Coordinates of C-alpha atoms in Angstrom, one line a residue:
Chain A
M264 CA -28.9 70.3 -68.4
P265 CA -28.6 66.5 -68.0
K266 CA -28.2 65.3 -64.5
Y267 CA -25.5 62.8 -65.3
S268 CA -22.0 63.3 -66.7
E269 CA -21.3 61.7 -70.1
D270 CA -17.6 62.1 -70.3
F271 CA -16.3 61.0 -66.8
T272 CA -13.0 59.1 -66.5
P273 CA -12.4 55.9 -64.6
Q274 CA -10.6 57.9 -61.9
E275 CA -13.5 60.3 -61.5
M276 CA -15.8 57.3 -61.2
I277 CA -13.7 55.9 -58.4
V278 CA -13.6 59.3 -56.7
V279 CA -17.4 59.6 -56.9
A280 CA -18.0 56.1 -55.6
G281 CA -15.5 56.6 -52.8
S282 CA -17.1 59.9 -51.8
R283 CA -20.6 58.5 -51.8
T284 CA -19.4 55.6 -49.5
L285 CA -18.3 58.0 -46.9
I286 CA -20.5 59.1 -44.0
D287 CA -20.8 62.6 -42.6
N288 CA -19.1 63.3 -39.3
K289 CA -16.8 60.3 -39.5
V290 CA -13.0 60.4 -39.1
V291 CA -11.3 59.3 -42.3
F292 CA -7.6 58.3 -42.4
A293 CA -6.5 59.3 -45.9
G294 CA -3.8 58.2 -48.3
T295 CA -2.3 60.2 -51.1
G296 CA -4.2 60.6 -54.4
L297 CA -7.7 59.6 -55.2
P298 CA -8.7 59.1 -51.5
M299 CA -8.0 62.8 -50.8
V300 CA -10.1 63.8 -53.8
A301 CA -12.9 61.5 -52.7
I302 CA -12.9 63.0 -49.1
T303 CA -12.9 66.6 -50.5
L304 CA -15.8 65.7 -52.8
A305 CA -17.7 64.2 -49.9
Q306 CA -17.0 67.3 -47.8
L307 CA -18.4 69.5 -50.6
T308 CA -21.5 67.4 -51.1
H309 CA -23.1 65.3 -48.4
G310 CA -20.3 65.2 -45.7
P311 CA -19.2 68.6 -44.6
G312 CA -18.4 67.2 -41.2
I313 CA -15.9 64.5 -42.4
V314 CA -12.6 64.8 -40.5
P315 CA -9.6 63.9 -42.6
V316 CA -6.5 62.5 -40.8
F317 CA -3.1 62.3 -42.5
E318 CA -0.5 59.8 -41.3
A319 CA 2.3 62.4 -41.1
G320 CA 0.4 64.1 -38.3
A321 CA -2.4 66.5 -39.5
V322 CA -5.9 66.0 -38.1
G323 CA -8.9 67.8 -39.4
P324 CA -7.2 70.4 -41.7
E325 CA -9.0 72.4 -44.4
L326 CA -8.0 71.3 -47.8
S327 CA -8.8 74.6 -49.4
R328 CA -5.2 75.5 -50.3
G329 CA -5.1 73.0 -53.1
L330 CA -4.8 69.2 -53.2
P331 CA -1.8 67.9 -51.3
L332 CA 0.9 66.0 -53.3
S333 CA 1.8 64.1 -50.2
V334 CA 0.2 63.1 -46.9
G335 CA 3.2 64.9 -45.3
G336 CA 3.0 68.0 -47.4
S337 CA 2.2 71.6 -46.2
R338 CA -1.3 71.5 -47.7
T339 CA -2.4 68.8 -45.3
T340 CA -1.7 71.1 -42.3
Y341 CA -3.7 74.3 -43.1
K342 CA -6.0 75.1 -40.1
A343 CA -5.5 71.5 -38.7
N344 CA -7.1 70.9 -35.4
Y345 CA -4.2 68.8 -34.1
L346 CA -0.7 68.3 -35.5
L347 CA 2.1 66.3 -34.1
G348 CA 3.7 63.4 -36.1
L349 CA 3.4 59.8 -37.3
N350 CA 3.3 58.3 -33.8
S351 CA 0.4 60.5 -32.8
A352 CA -1.6 59.8 -35.9
F353 CA -1.2 56.0 -35.5
E354 CA -1.8 56.1 -31.8
L355 CA -5.1 57.8 -32.5
T356 CA -5.9 55.0 -34.9
Q357 CA -4.9 52.3 -32.6
R358 CA -7.0 53.9 -29.8
G359 CA -10.1 53.8 -32.1
F360 CA -10.4 57.4 -33.2
C361 CA -10.4 56.6 -36.9
D362 CA -13.6 55.3 -38.4
F363 CA -12.5 54.7 -41.9
G364 CA -9.2 54.2 -43.7
F365 CA -8.7 54.4 -47.4
I366 CA -6.0 52.0 -48.7
G367 CA -4.9 50.3 -51.9
G368 CA -2.4 47.8 -53.2
A369 CA -1.0 46.2 -56.3
E370 CA -2.9 43.0 -55.7
I371 CA -5.8 41.7 -53.6
D372 CA -7.2 38.3 -52.7
P373 CA -10.9 37.3 -52.1
Y374 CA -10.5 38.1 -48.4
G375 CA -9.4 41.7 -48.9
N376 CA -5.7 41.0 -48.1
L377 CA -3.5 43.4 -50.0
N378 CA 0.0 43.3 -51.4
S379 CA 2.1 46.5 -51.8
T380 CA 5.5 45.0 -50.9
M381 CA 6.8 42.6 -53.6
M382 CA 5.9 40.3 -56.5
G383 CA 7.8 37.1 -56.5
S384 CA 8.2 34.1 -54.2
F385 CA 8.0 34.8 -50.5
P386 CA 9.7 34.2 -48.1
D387 CA 12.5 32.4 -50.2
G388 CA 12.8 35.3 -52.7
Y389 CA 12.3 38.1 -50.2
N390 CA 15.7 39.6 -50.9
K391 CA 15.5 39.0 -54.7
P392 CA 11.9 39.9 -55.7
K393 CA 10.7 39.8 -59.2
T394 CA 9.3 43.3 -58.8
R395 CA 9.9 45.3 -55.7
L396 CA 7.0 47.7 -54.7
P397 CA 7.3 50.7 -52.4
G398 CA 6.3 48.9 -49.2
S399 CA 3.6 49.2 -46.7
G400 CA 3.9 52.9 -45.6
G401 CA 1.0 53.3 -43.2
A402 CA -1.5 51.1 -45.2
S403 CA -1.0 48.0 -43.1
D404 CA -1.5 50.0 -39.9
M405 CA -4.7 51.5 -41.3
A406 CA -5.8 48.0 -42.4
C407 CA -5.4 46.7 -38.9
S408 CA -6.5 49.5 -36.7
C409 CA -9.0 51.8 -38.5
E410 CA -12.4 50.6 -37.6
R411 CA -13.2 49.8 -41.2
T412 CA -11.2 50.1 -44.4
I413 CA -12.3 51.1 -47.9
I414 CA -10.0 49.6 -50.6
I415 CA -9.4 51.3 -53.9
M416 CA -8.1 49.2 -56.8
V417 CA -7.6 49.2 -60.5
H418 CA -9.8 46.3 -61.7
E419 CA -7.7 43.9 -63.8
P420 CA -7.6 40.1 -63.5
R421 CA -3.9 40.0 -62.6
R422 CA -4.5 42.3 -59.6
F423 CA -7.4 40.1 -58.3
N424 CA -5.8 36.8 -57.3
E425 CA -7.0 33.8 -55.3
K426 CA -3.6 33.8 -53.7
I427 CA -1.3 36.9 -53.5
D428 CA 2.5 36.8 -53.3
Y429 CA 2.7 38.8 -50.0
I430 CA 0.2 40.0 -47.5
T431 CA 1.2 43.6 -46.6
S432 CA -2.2 44.9 -45.4
P433 CA -4.3 42.2 -43.8
G434 CA -8.0 41.9 -44.6
Y435 CA -9.9 38.9 -43.3
L436 CA -6.7 36.7 -43.6
D437 CA -7.8 33.2 -44.5
G438 CA -11.5 34.0 -43.9
S439 CA -11.8 31.6 -41.0
P440 CA -14.2 32.7 -38.2
N441 CA -12.8 35.6 -36.1
A442 CA -9.4 35.4 -38.0
R443 CA -8.7 39.1 -37.3
W444 CA -9.6 38.9 -33.7
R445 CA -7.4 35.8 -33.2
A446 CA -4.5 37.5 -34.9
G447 CA -4.8 40.4 -32.4
M448 CA -6.1 43.1 -34.7
A449 CA -8.3 45.9 -33.3
G450 CA -10.3 47.1 -36.3
Q451 CA -13.2 45.3 -38.0
G452 CA -11.6 45.0 -41.5
P453 CA -12.4 45.8 -45.1
Y454 CA -15.8 47.4 -45.7
R455 CA -15.9 48.1 -49.4
V456 CA -13.6 47.5 -52.5
I457 CA -14.1 50.3 -55.0
T458 CA -12.6 49.7 -58.4
T459 CA -12.8 51.0 -62.0
K460 CA -15.6 48.5 -62.6
A461 CA -17.5 47.7 -59.5
I462 CA -18.3 48.2 -55.8
M463 CA -17.8 45.1 -53.7
G464 CA -18.1 44.1 -50.1
F465 CA -17.6 40.9 -48.2
D466 CA -19.9 38.0 -47.3
D467 CA -20.7 38.1 -43.6
E468 CA -20.1 34.4 -43.1
T469 CA -17.3 33.4 -45.5
K470 CA -15.6 36.8 -45.6
R471 CA -15.1 36.4 -49.4
M472 CA -15.6 39.3 -51.7
K473 CA -19.1 39.8 -53.1
L474 CA -20.3 42.1 -55.8
I475 CA -22.6 44.9 -54.6
A476 CA -22.9 47.2 -57.6
T477 CA -21.6 47.4 -61.2
L478 CA -20.3 50.8 -62.4
P479 CA -21.7 52.4 -65.6
G480 CA -20.8 50.4 -68.7
E481 CA -20.1 47.2 -66.7
T482 CA -22.2 44.1 -66.2
V483 CA -22.0 41.2 -63.7
T484 CA -20.2 39.2 -66.4
S485 CA -17.7 41.9 -67.4
V486 CA -16.8 42.4 -63.7
Q487 CA -16.4 38.6 -63.0
E488 CA -14.3 38.3 -66.2
A489 CA -11.9 41.0 -64.9
T490 CA -11.6 39.3 -61.6
G491 CA -9.0 36.5 -61.1
F492 CA -11.1 34.6 -58.6
K493 CA -14.8 33.8 -58.2
L494 CA -16.9 36.6 -56.8
I495 CA -20.0 35.9 -54.8
I496 CA -22.9 37.3 -56.9
P497 CA -26.0 38.0 -54.7
D498 CA -29.4 38.5 -56.3
D499 CA -29.6 42.2 -55.4
V500 CA -26.6 43.5 -57.4
Y501 CA -27.5 46.9 -58.8
A502 CA -26.2 49.4 -61.3
F503 CA -24.4 52.2 -59.5
E504 CA -25.7 55.7 -60.2
P505 CA -23.3 57.5 -62.6
P506 CA -21.4 60.6 -61.6
T507 CA -23.5 63.7 -61.8
V508 CA -22.5 66.7 -63.9
E509 CA -22.1 68.6 -60.6
E510 CA -19.8 66.0 -59.0
V511 CA -17.6 65.9 -62.1
R512 CA -17.5 69.7 -62.2
L513 CA -16.4 69.9 -58.5
I514 CA -13.6 67.4 -59.2
R515 CA -12.3 69.2 -62.3
E516 CA -12.8 72.8 -61.4
V517 CA -12.6 73.0 -57.6
I518 CA -10.8 70.0 -56.2
D519 CA -8.1 68.9 -58.7
P520 CA -8.0 71.6 -61.4
K521 CA -4.4 70.8 -62.2
G522 CA -5.4 67.1 -62.8
Y523 CA -2.7 65.7 -60.5
F524 CA -4.7 62.6 -59.6
V525 CA -7.8 62.4 -61.7
R526 CA -6.3 63.0 -65.1
K527 CA -3.4 60.7 -64.5
K528 CA -3.3 57.7 -66.7
I529 CA -4.0 54.5 -64.9
K530 CA -0.7 52.7 -64.8
E531 CA 0.1 49.2 -66.0
Chain B
M33 CA 18.3 38.6 -31.8
Y34 CA 20.6 41.2 -33.3
W35 CA 20.8 45.0 -33.2
T36 CA 21.7 47.3 -36.0
G37 CA 23.2 50.6 -34.8
L38 CA 23.4 50.5 -31.0
S39 CA 21.8 48.0 -28.6
P40 CA 19.6 49.6 -25.9
D41 CA 22.3 49.1 -23.3
E42 CA 25.0 50.5 -25.6
A43 CA 22.8 53.5 -26.3
R44 CA 22.2 54.1 -22.6
Q45 CA 26.0 53.9 -21.9
F46 CA 26.8 56.1 -24.8
L47 CA 24.5 58.8 -23.5
A48 CA 25.8 58.5 -20.0
N49 CA 29.2 59.5 -21.3
K50 CA 28.1 62.2 -23.6
D51 CA 28.9 65.9 -23.2
K52 CA 25.5 67.5 -22.6
S53 CA 26.7 71.0 -22.2
K54 CA 24.9 73.9 -23.7
R55 CA 27.6 75.0 -26.2
D56 CA 27.8 76.5 -29.6
K57 CA 27.5 73.6 -32.0
R58 CA 28.0 75.4 -35.3
I59 CA 30.5 73.6 -37.5
S60 CA 30.6 73.2 -41.3
L61 CA 28.5 70.4 -42.8
K62 CA 31.7 68.9 -44.2
E63 CA 33.2 68.7 -40.7
A64 CA 30.0 67.3 -39.2
V65 CA 29.8 64.5 -41.7
Q66 CA 33.6 63.8 -41.4
K67 CA 33.2 63.6 -37.6
Y68 CA 30.0 61.8 -37.1
V69 CA 29.2 59.6 -40.1
K70 CA 31.3 56.4 -40.4
D71 CA 31.4 53.5 -42.8
G72 CA 29.1 50.8 -41.5
D73 CA 26.9 53.2 -39.6
N74 CA 23.1 52.9 -39.2
L75 CA 21.7 56.3 -40.3
G76 CA 18.3 57.4 -39.1
I77 CA 16.7 59.4 -41.9
A78 CA 14.2 62.0 -40.7
G79 CA 11.5 63.7 -42.7
F80 CA 8.6 62.1 -44.4
V81 CA 8.7 61.0 -48.1
N82 CA 9.9 64.2 -49.7
A83 CA 9.1 66.6 -46.9
R84 CA 12.0 67.9 -44.8
Q85 CA 14.3 65.1 -46.0
P86 CA 18.0 65.8 -45.0
I87 CA 19.0 66.4 -48.6
A88 CA 22.0 68.7 -47.9
I89 CA 23.5 66.2 -45.4
V90 CA 23.0 63.2 -47.8
H91 CA 24.6 65.1 -50.7
E92 CA 27.6 65.8 -48.5
I93 CA 27.8 62.1 -47.4
I94 CA 27.8 61.2 -51.1
R95 CA 30.6 63.7 -51.9
Q96 CA 32.7 62.2 -49.1
G97 CA 31.7 58.6 -49.8
R98 CA 30.5 56.2 -47.1
K99 CA 30.2 52.4 -47.4
D100 CA 28.1 49.6 -45.9
L101 CA 25.5 51.9 -44.5
T102 CA 22.3 50.8 -42.9
L103 CA 19.4 53.2 -43.5
S104 CA 16.5 53.4 -41.1
F105 CA 13.3 55.4 -41.9
Q106 CA 9.6 55.2 -42.0
S107 CA 8.5 56.7 -45.3
A108 CA 11.3 58.3 -47.3
G109 CA 11.9 59.4 -50.9
L110 CA 14.7 61.6 -52.1
A111 CA 17.3 61.0 -49.3
P112 CA 17.6 57.2 -49.7
E113 CA 17.1 57.6 -53.5
Y114 CA 20.1 59.8 -53.7
L115 CA 22.2 57.3 -51.6
C116 CA 20.9 54.5 -53.9
G117 CA 22.0 56.5 -57.0
A118 CA 25.5 57.1 -55.6
M119 CA 25.8 53.3 -55.0
C120 CA 24.5 52.5 -58.5
L121 CA 27.1 54.8 -60.0
D122 CA 30.1 53.7 -58.0
D123 CA 29.7 51.2 -55.2
S124 CA 33.4 51.4 -54.3
K125 CA 32.7 54.9 -53.0
N126 CA 29.2 54.8 -51.6
S127 CA 27.2 51.7 -50.6
I128 CA 24.1 50.7 -48.7
K129 CA 24.1 47.3 -47.0
R130 CA 20.7 47.3 -45.5
M131 CA 17.5 49.3 -45.2
E132 CA 15.0 49.0 -42.4
L133 CA 12.0 50.7 -44.0
A134 CA 8.2 51.2 -44.3
Y135 CA 8.1 52.8 -47.7
L136 CA 10.5 54.1 -50.3
A137 CA 8.9 56.0 -53.2
H138 CA 7.7 59.5 -54.1
E139 CA 3.9 59.4 -53.7
A140 CA 2.4 61.5 -56.5
F141 CA 5.8 61.7 -58.3
G142 CA 6.0 57.9 -58.7
I143 CA 7.8 54.8 -57.5
S144 CA 11.5 54.6 -56.5
P145 CA 13.3 53.3 -59.5
L146 CA 16.5 52.5 -57.6
L147 CA 14.8 50.6 -54.8
R148 CA 13.6 48.3 -57.6
Y149 CA 17.0 48.2 -59.2
L150 CA 19.0 47.4 -56.1
T151 CA 16.5 44.9 -54.5
E152 CA 15.7 43.1 -57.8
K153 CA 19.4 42.5 -58.3
S154 CA 19.7 41.5 -54.6
L155 CA 22.3 44.2 -53.9
V156 CA 20.7 45.4 -50.6
E157 CA 19.2 43.6 -47.7
L158 CA 15.8 44.8 -46.5
E159 CA 13.7 44.6 -43.4
D160 CA 10.1 45.7 -44.0
W161 CA 8.1 47.4 -41.3
S162 CA 5.0 49.6 -41.3
N163 CA 5.1 53.4 -40.8
Y164 CA 3.8 53.0 -37.3
N165 CA 6.4 50.2 -36.6
M166 CA 9.4 52.3 -37.6
S167 CA 8.0 55.4 -35.8
A168 CA 7.3 53.3 -32.7
R169 CA 10.8 51.7 -32.9
F170 CA 12.3 55.2 -32.8
K171 CA 10.0 56.1 -30.0
A172 CA 11.1 53.1 -28.0
G173 CA 14.7 54.2 -28.5
S174 CA 13.9 57.8 -27.6
I175 CA 12.2 56.8 -24.3
G176 CA 14.8 54.3 -23.2
L177 CA 12.7 51.1 -23.7
P178 CA 14.2 48.0 -25.4
F179 CA 10.9 47.3 -27.1
I180 CA 7.4 48.7 -27.6
P181 CA 4.1 46.9 -27.9
C182 CA 2.0 47.6 -31.0
R183 CA -1.2 46.4 -32.5
S184 CA -0.4 46.6 -36.2
P185 CA 0.2 45.0 -38.6
M186 CA -0.7 41.8 -37.0
G187 CA -1.3 39.1 -39.6
S188 CA 1.0 40.7 -42.2
D189 CA 3.8 38.8 -43.9
M190 CA 6.2 41.5 -42.7
L191 CA 6.2 39.6 -39.4
K192 CA 7.8 36.6 -41.1
T193 CA 11.0 38.5 -42.0
N194 CA 11.4 41.3 -39.5
R195 CA 12.4 41.1 -35.9
A196 CA 9.0 41.7 -34.4
V197 CA 7.8 39.1 -31.8
V198 CA 4.2 38.2 -31.4
Q199 CA 3.2 36.9 -28.0
D200 CA 0.2 36.9 -25.7
C201 CA -0.3 40.1 -23.7
P202 CA 0.2 39.2 -20.0
F203 CA -2.8 41.3 -19.1
T204 CA -5.4 40.6 -21.8
N205 CA -4.1 37.3 -23.0
R206 CA -4.6 38.5 -26.6
P207 CA -1.8 38.4 -29.1
I208 CA 0.3 41.6 -29.2
M209 CA 3.3 42.6 -31.3
L210 CA 6.6 43.7 -29.7
L211 CA 9.0 45.8 -31.7
P212 CA 12.7 46.2 -31.0
A213 CA 13.9 49.7 -30.3
S214 CA 15.9 51.4 -33.0
H215 CA 19.1 53.3 -32.0
P216 CA 20.8 54.6 -35.1
N217 CA 24.4 55.8 -34.9
V218 CA 23.5 59.1 -36.4
A219 CA 20.2 60.9 -37.0
L220 CA 20.1 63.1 -40.1
V221 CA 17.5 65.9 -39.5
H222 CA 16.5 69.0 -41.4
V223 CA 14.3 71.6 -39.6
Q224 CA 13.2 75.1 -40.4
E225 CA 14.6 76.8 -37.3
A226 CA 17.4 76.0 -34.8
D227 CA 19.5 78.0 -32.4
I228 CA 23.3 77.7 -32.0
Y229 CA 23.0 75.1 -29.2
G230 CA 20.9 72.8 -31.3
N231 CA 17.4 73.5 -30.0
C232 CA 15.1 72.9 -33.0
R233 CA 11.7 74.3 -33.8
I234 CA 9.8 72.3 -36.4
Q235 CA 7.0 73.9 -38.4
G236 CA 4.2 71.8 -39.7
P237 CA 4.2 68.0 -38.9
L238 CA 6.9 66.8 -36.6
F239 CA 7.0 63.5 -38.6
T240 CA 9.2 61.2 -36.4
C241 CA 12.1 63.7 -36.2
P242 CA 12.1 64.2 -32.4
E243 CA 12.0 60.5 -31.8
I244 CA 14.8 59.7 -34.4
S245 CA 17.0 62.3 -32.9
M246 CA 16.4 61.3 -29.2
A247 CA 17.0 57.6 -30.1
S248 CA 20.3 58.1 -32.0
A249 CA 23.8 58.3 -30.6
H250 CA 24.5 61.5 -32.6
T251 CA 22.3 64.0 -34.4
I252 CA 23.3 66.3 -37.2
V253 CA 20.8 69.1 -37.8
T254 CA 20.6 71.3 -40.8
C255 CA 18.2 74.3 -40.6
D256 CA 16.9 76.7 -43.1
R257 CA 17.4 79.5 -40.6
L258 CA 19.5 79.9 -37.5
I259 CA 17.6 82.0 -35.0
E260 CA 18.3 83.9 -31.8
H261 CA 18.3 81.7 -28.7
E262 CA 16.1 84.2 -27.0
D263 CA 13.5 83.8 -29.7
M264 CA 13.7 80.0 -29.4
V265 CA 13.1 79.9 -25.6
R266 CA 10.2 82.4 -25.8
Y267 CA 8.0 79.4 -26.7
P268 CA 9.6 76.5 -24.8
N269 CA 6.8 74.1 -25.6
R270 CA 7.4 74.6 -29.3
I271 CA 11.0 73.2 -29.1
S272 CA 10.7 69.9 -30.8
I273 CA 14.2 68.7 -30.3
P274 CA 16.2 69.8 -27.2
Y275 CA 19.8 71.0 -27.6
F276 CA 21.4 68.1 -25.7
S277 CA 20.2 65.6 -28.3
V278 CA 22.1 67.5 -31.0
D279 CA 25.8 67.3 -31.9
A280 CA 26.1 69.6 -34.9
V281 CA 24.0 72.5 -36.2
I282 CA 24.5 73.9 -39.7
E283 CA 22.5 76.7 -41.3
V284 CA 21.7 75.4 -44.8
P285 CA 19.0 77.4 -46.5
Y286 CA 17.1 75.1 -48.9
G287 CA 18.6 72.1 -47.1
A288 CA 15.5 70.0 -47.9
Y289 CA 15.2 71.2 -51.5
P290 CA 13.9 69.9 -53.9
G291 CA 11.5 68.6 -51.2
N292 CA 9.1 70.5 -49.1
S293 CA 10.0 72.5 -46.0
N294 CA 6.7 73.5 -44.4
G295 CA 6.2 77.3 -44.4
L296 CA 9.3 78.0 -46.6
Y297 CA 9.3 76.1 -49.9
Y298 CA 7.0 73.6 -51.6
Y299 CA 8.0 70.5 -53.5
D300 CA 9.8 71.4 -56.8
E301 CA 7.5 69.7 -59.3
K302 CA 10.1 70.2 -62.0
H303 CA 13.3 69.1 -60.3
I304 CA 12.0 66.0 -58.5
P305 CA 10.8 64.4 -61.8
E306 CA 14.1 65.4 -63.4
F307 CA 16.0 63.3 -60.8
R308 CA 13.5 60.5 -60.7
I309 CA 13.5 60.2 -64.5
A310 CA 17.3 59.9 -64.5
C311 CA 16.9 57.1 -61.9
E312 CA 14.3 55.4 -64.0
K313 CA 16.6 55.5 -67.1
F314 CA 19.4 54.0 -65.1
R315 CA 17.1 51.1 -64.0
K316 CA 16.3 50.5 -67.7
G317 CA 20.0 50.4 -68.6
D318 CA 20.8 54.0 -69.6
R319 CA 23.5 55.1 -67.1
A320 CA 24.4 58.5 -68.7
P321 CA 21.6 60.7 -67.4
L322 CA 22.1 59.7 -63.8
Q323 CA 25.9 60.2 -64.0
E324 CA 25.2 63.6 -65.6
Y325 CA 22.8 64.5 -62.8
Y326 CA 25.3 63.6 -60.1
D327 CA 28.2 65.3 -61.9
N328 CA 26.1 68.5 -62.3
Y329 CA 24.3 68.8 -59.0
I330 CA 26.3 66.9 -56.4
F331 CA 30.0 66.1 -57.4
G332 CA 30.3 69.3 -59.5
V333 CA 29.4 71.6 -56.6
E334 CA 30.9 72.3 -53.2
D335 CA 27.7 72.4 -51.2
T336 CA 24.0 73.2 -51.2
T337 CA 24.6 76.8 -52.2
G338 CA 26.4 75.4 -55.3
F339 CA 23.5 73.0 -56.0
I340 CA 20.9 75.8 -55.7
N341 CA 23.0 78.1 -57.9
R342 CA 22.4 75.5 -60.7
I343 CA 18.6 75.7 -60.4
P344 CA 16.9 78.6 -62.3
L345 CA 16.1 81.4 -59.9
S346 CA 12.5 81.5 -61.2
Q347 CA 12.1 77.9 -60.1
I348 CA 13.2 78.6 -56.6
Q349 CA 11.0 81.7 -56.4
Y350 CA 8.1 79.7 -57.5
V351 CA 8.4 77.0 -54.8
E352 CA 8.7 79.8 -52.2
K353 CA 5.8 81.7 -53.7
I354 CA 3.3 78.9 -53.4
E355 CA 4.2 78.0 -49.8
P356 CA 2.0 80.0 -47.4
G357 CA 4.6 81.1 -44.9
I358 CA 5.1 80.6 -41.1
R359 CA 2.9 82.2 -38.5
L360 CA 3.8 81.6 -34.9
D361 CA 1.4 83.8 -33.0
A362 CA 0.9 83.3 -29.3
A363 CA -1.7 86.1 -29.0
Y364 CA -5.4 85.4 -28.9
T365 CA -8.8 87.0 -28.8
V366 CA -11.0 86.2 -25.8
L367 CA -14.2 84.5 -27.0
G368 CA -17.1 86.9 -26.9
S369 CA -14.9 90.0 -26.3

């Protein structure tokens, strides 16, 4: 049997990349959808000690009753080790109990700032946006107060912009030295950006996004072409190891057999 | 500075004059909404996205019609979407003036079509906050503080349009965010279990339900089951909302349907999309499916029992079947015994 899968989907690639980025025994604040799949995959492979936290209150549950449809759903609470509500989950995060947070957005800038609030002119057009998005939810709290964040994005030029319409979840703000500290934030900021095309990180000095690895089927050029701003391209960019047959099997057969999140079409 | 709902001093005064007696608070949902929900009120919507949303209460508000409402919530889905739909169909009967919110959508089920419709047409005023912000604002209200400090989301554009104040902490000299308390006129809460006095026992996550109730002037509680008071007070530290914070208790089985009520019924993965698709069609210009939905499931029925009667029994049985059930067991086994 070949080691690597030959028919994985973009979502499965994101899940595998997200899973491999996680470290065993860390506390991971999870959003709905692909992050939950990534955490479960990590638990079933290299990270059995990963502790998931859901913003509606559940800490360290077993996810064996099926994939939750919501971070507030019953399936997030099975055998949880602590369970109160939103205040308690965010208080833990603010205190420093959450090592990683998984977040996303409709657009991102080179400094890892994310927009999930509105498209249009801000602040003038705040009450008449071109497109209204769902809003922050807990993402902006995770962006500020988890020790590090992992950002998941669909990789399209229009989502990667030098300037975004609205900063919902702050990354490195304008990239100036100690911008987050000066703004009063507690956490260290974005750690990785995982997309349908690449894994990226941030330059230590300028805090601008840099390419780390290209996903299967992509090249440095194809990734740069799909990005609406100039990426830093270091010399040591590498090709990311494709999903293994076993990882894809776990996703399809064990974690998300109904295909709620991984078989969903990536939306426009 | 302005307050929506009550100011902290008004909220304190209101509670000072409130009847806190331990009395039977059962009335009909119709009466509760007539008595406590007024035009222009700020309503605190409990639950989280589509879990334990106060659907029965919201349907009754829509049947009676209320105007110029302010809705305050952290993350919500069906409850505000239903109120938005009622406004879209007839704004002379139901209308929302303003929403103070962190998130309005349906997670895995998709975005909120009517939030898009109403905001893109500039028909409602918004104040964006994070989930922690809204939860902490209710918490400040519930503990009698006019504001609460918070460390997120510093640096976000939300701070440019909401009432948060950033100033230097007097102790660390670092910037800190201060959030104004939220004191809604009425909290709308659905729980699994309540007694006739209004004590509530919540199963699963508490979300921000205790804080929203304790911060508000009035609280209407619907419960899936009314239980004996003796059974409630057997586990005093499992009472999530104390009776004196509650004004009306109504037993409404399936009061959070088609959403999730932990331990009793899971999300209805057929009905939620049925409603959401009608909303999406309205946004794109086709009004008929939404009108039909409301005529069939809200205006065409008396109450939640009437609504549930229009759902196939097999669908209700399924959402109950896949929910694992409630276990409240105080017994234990001594380690090593």
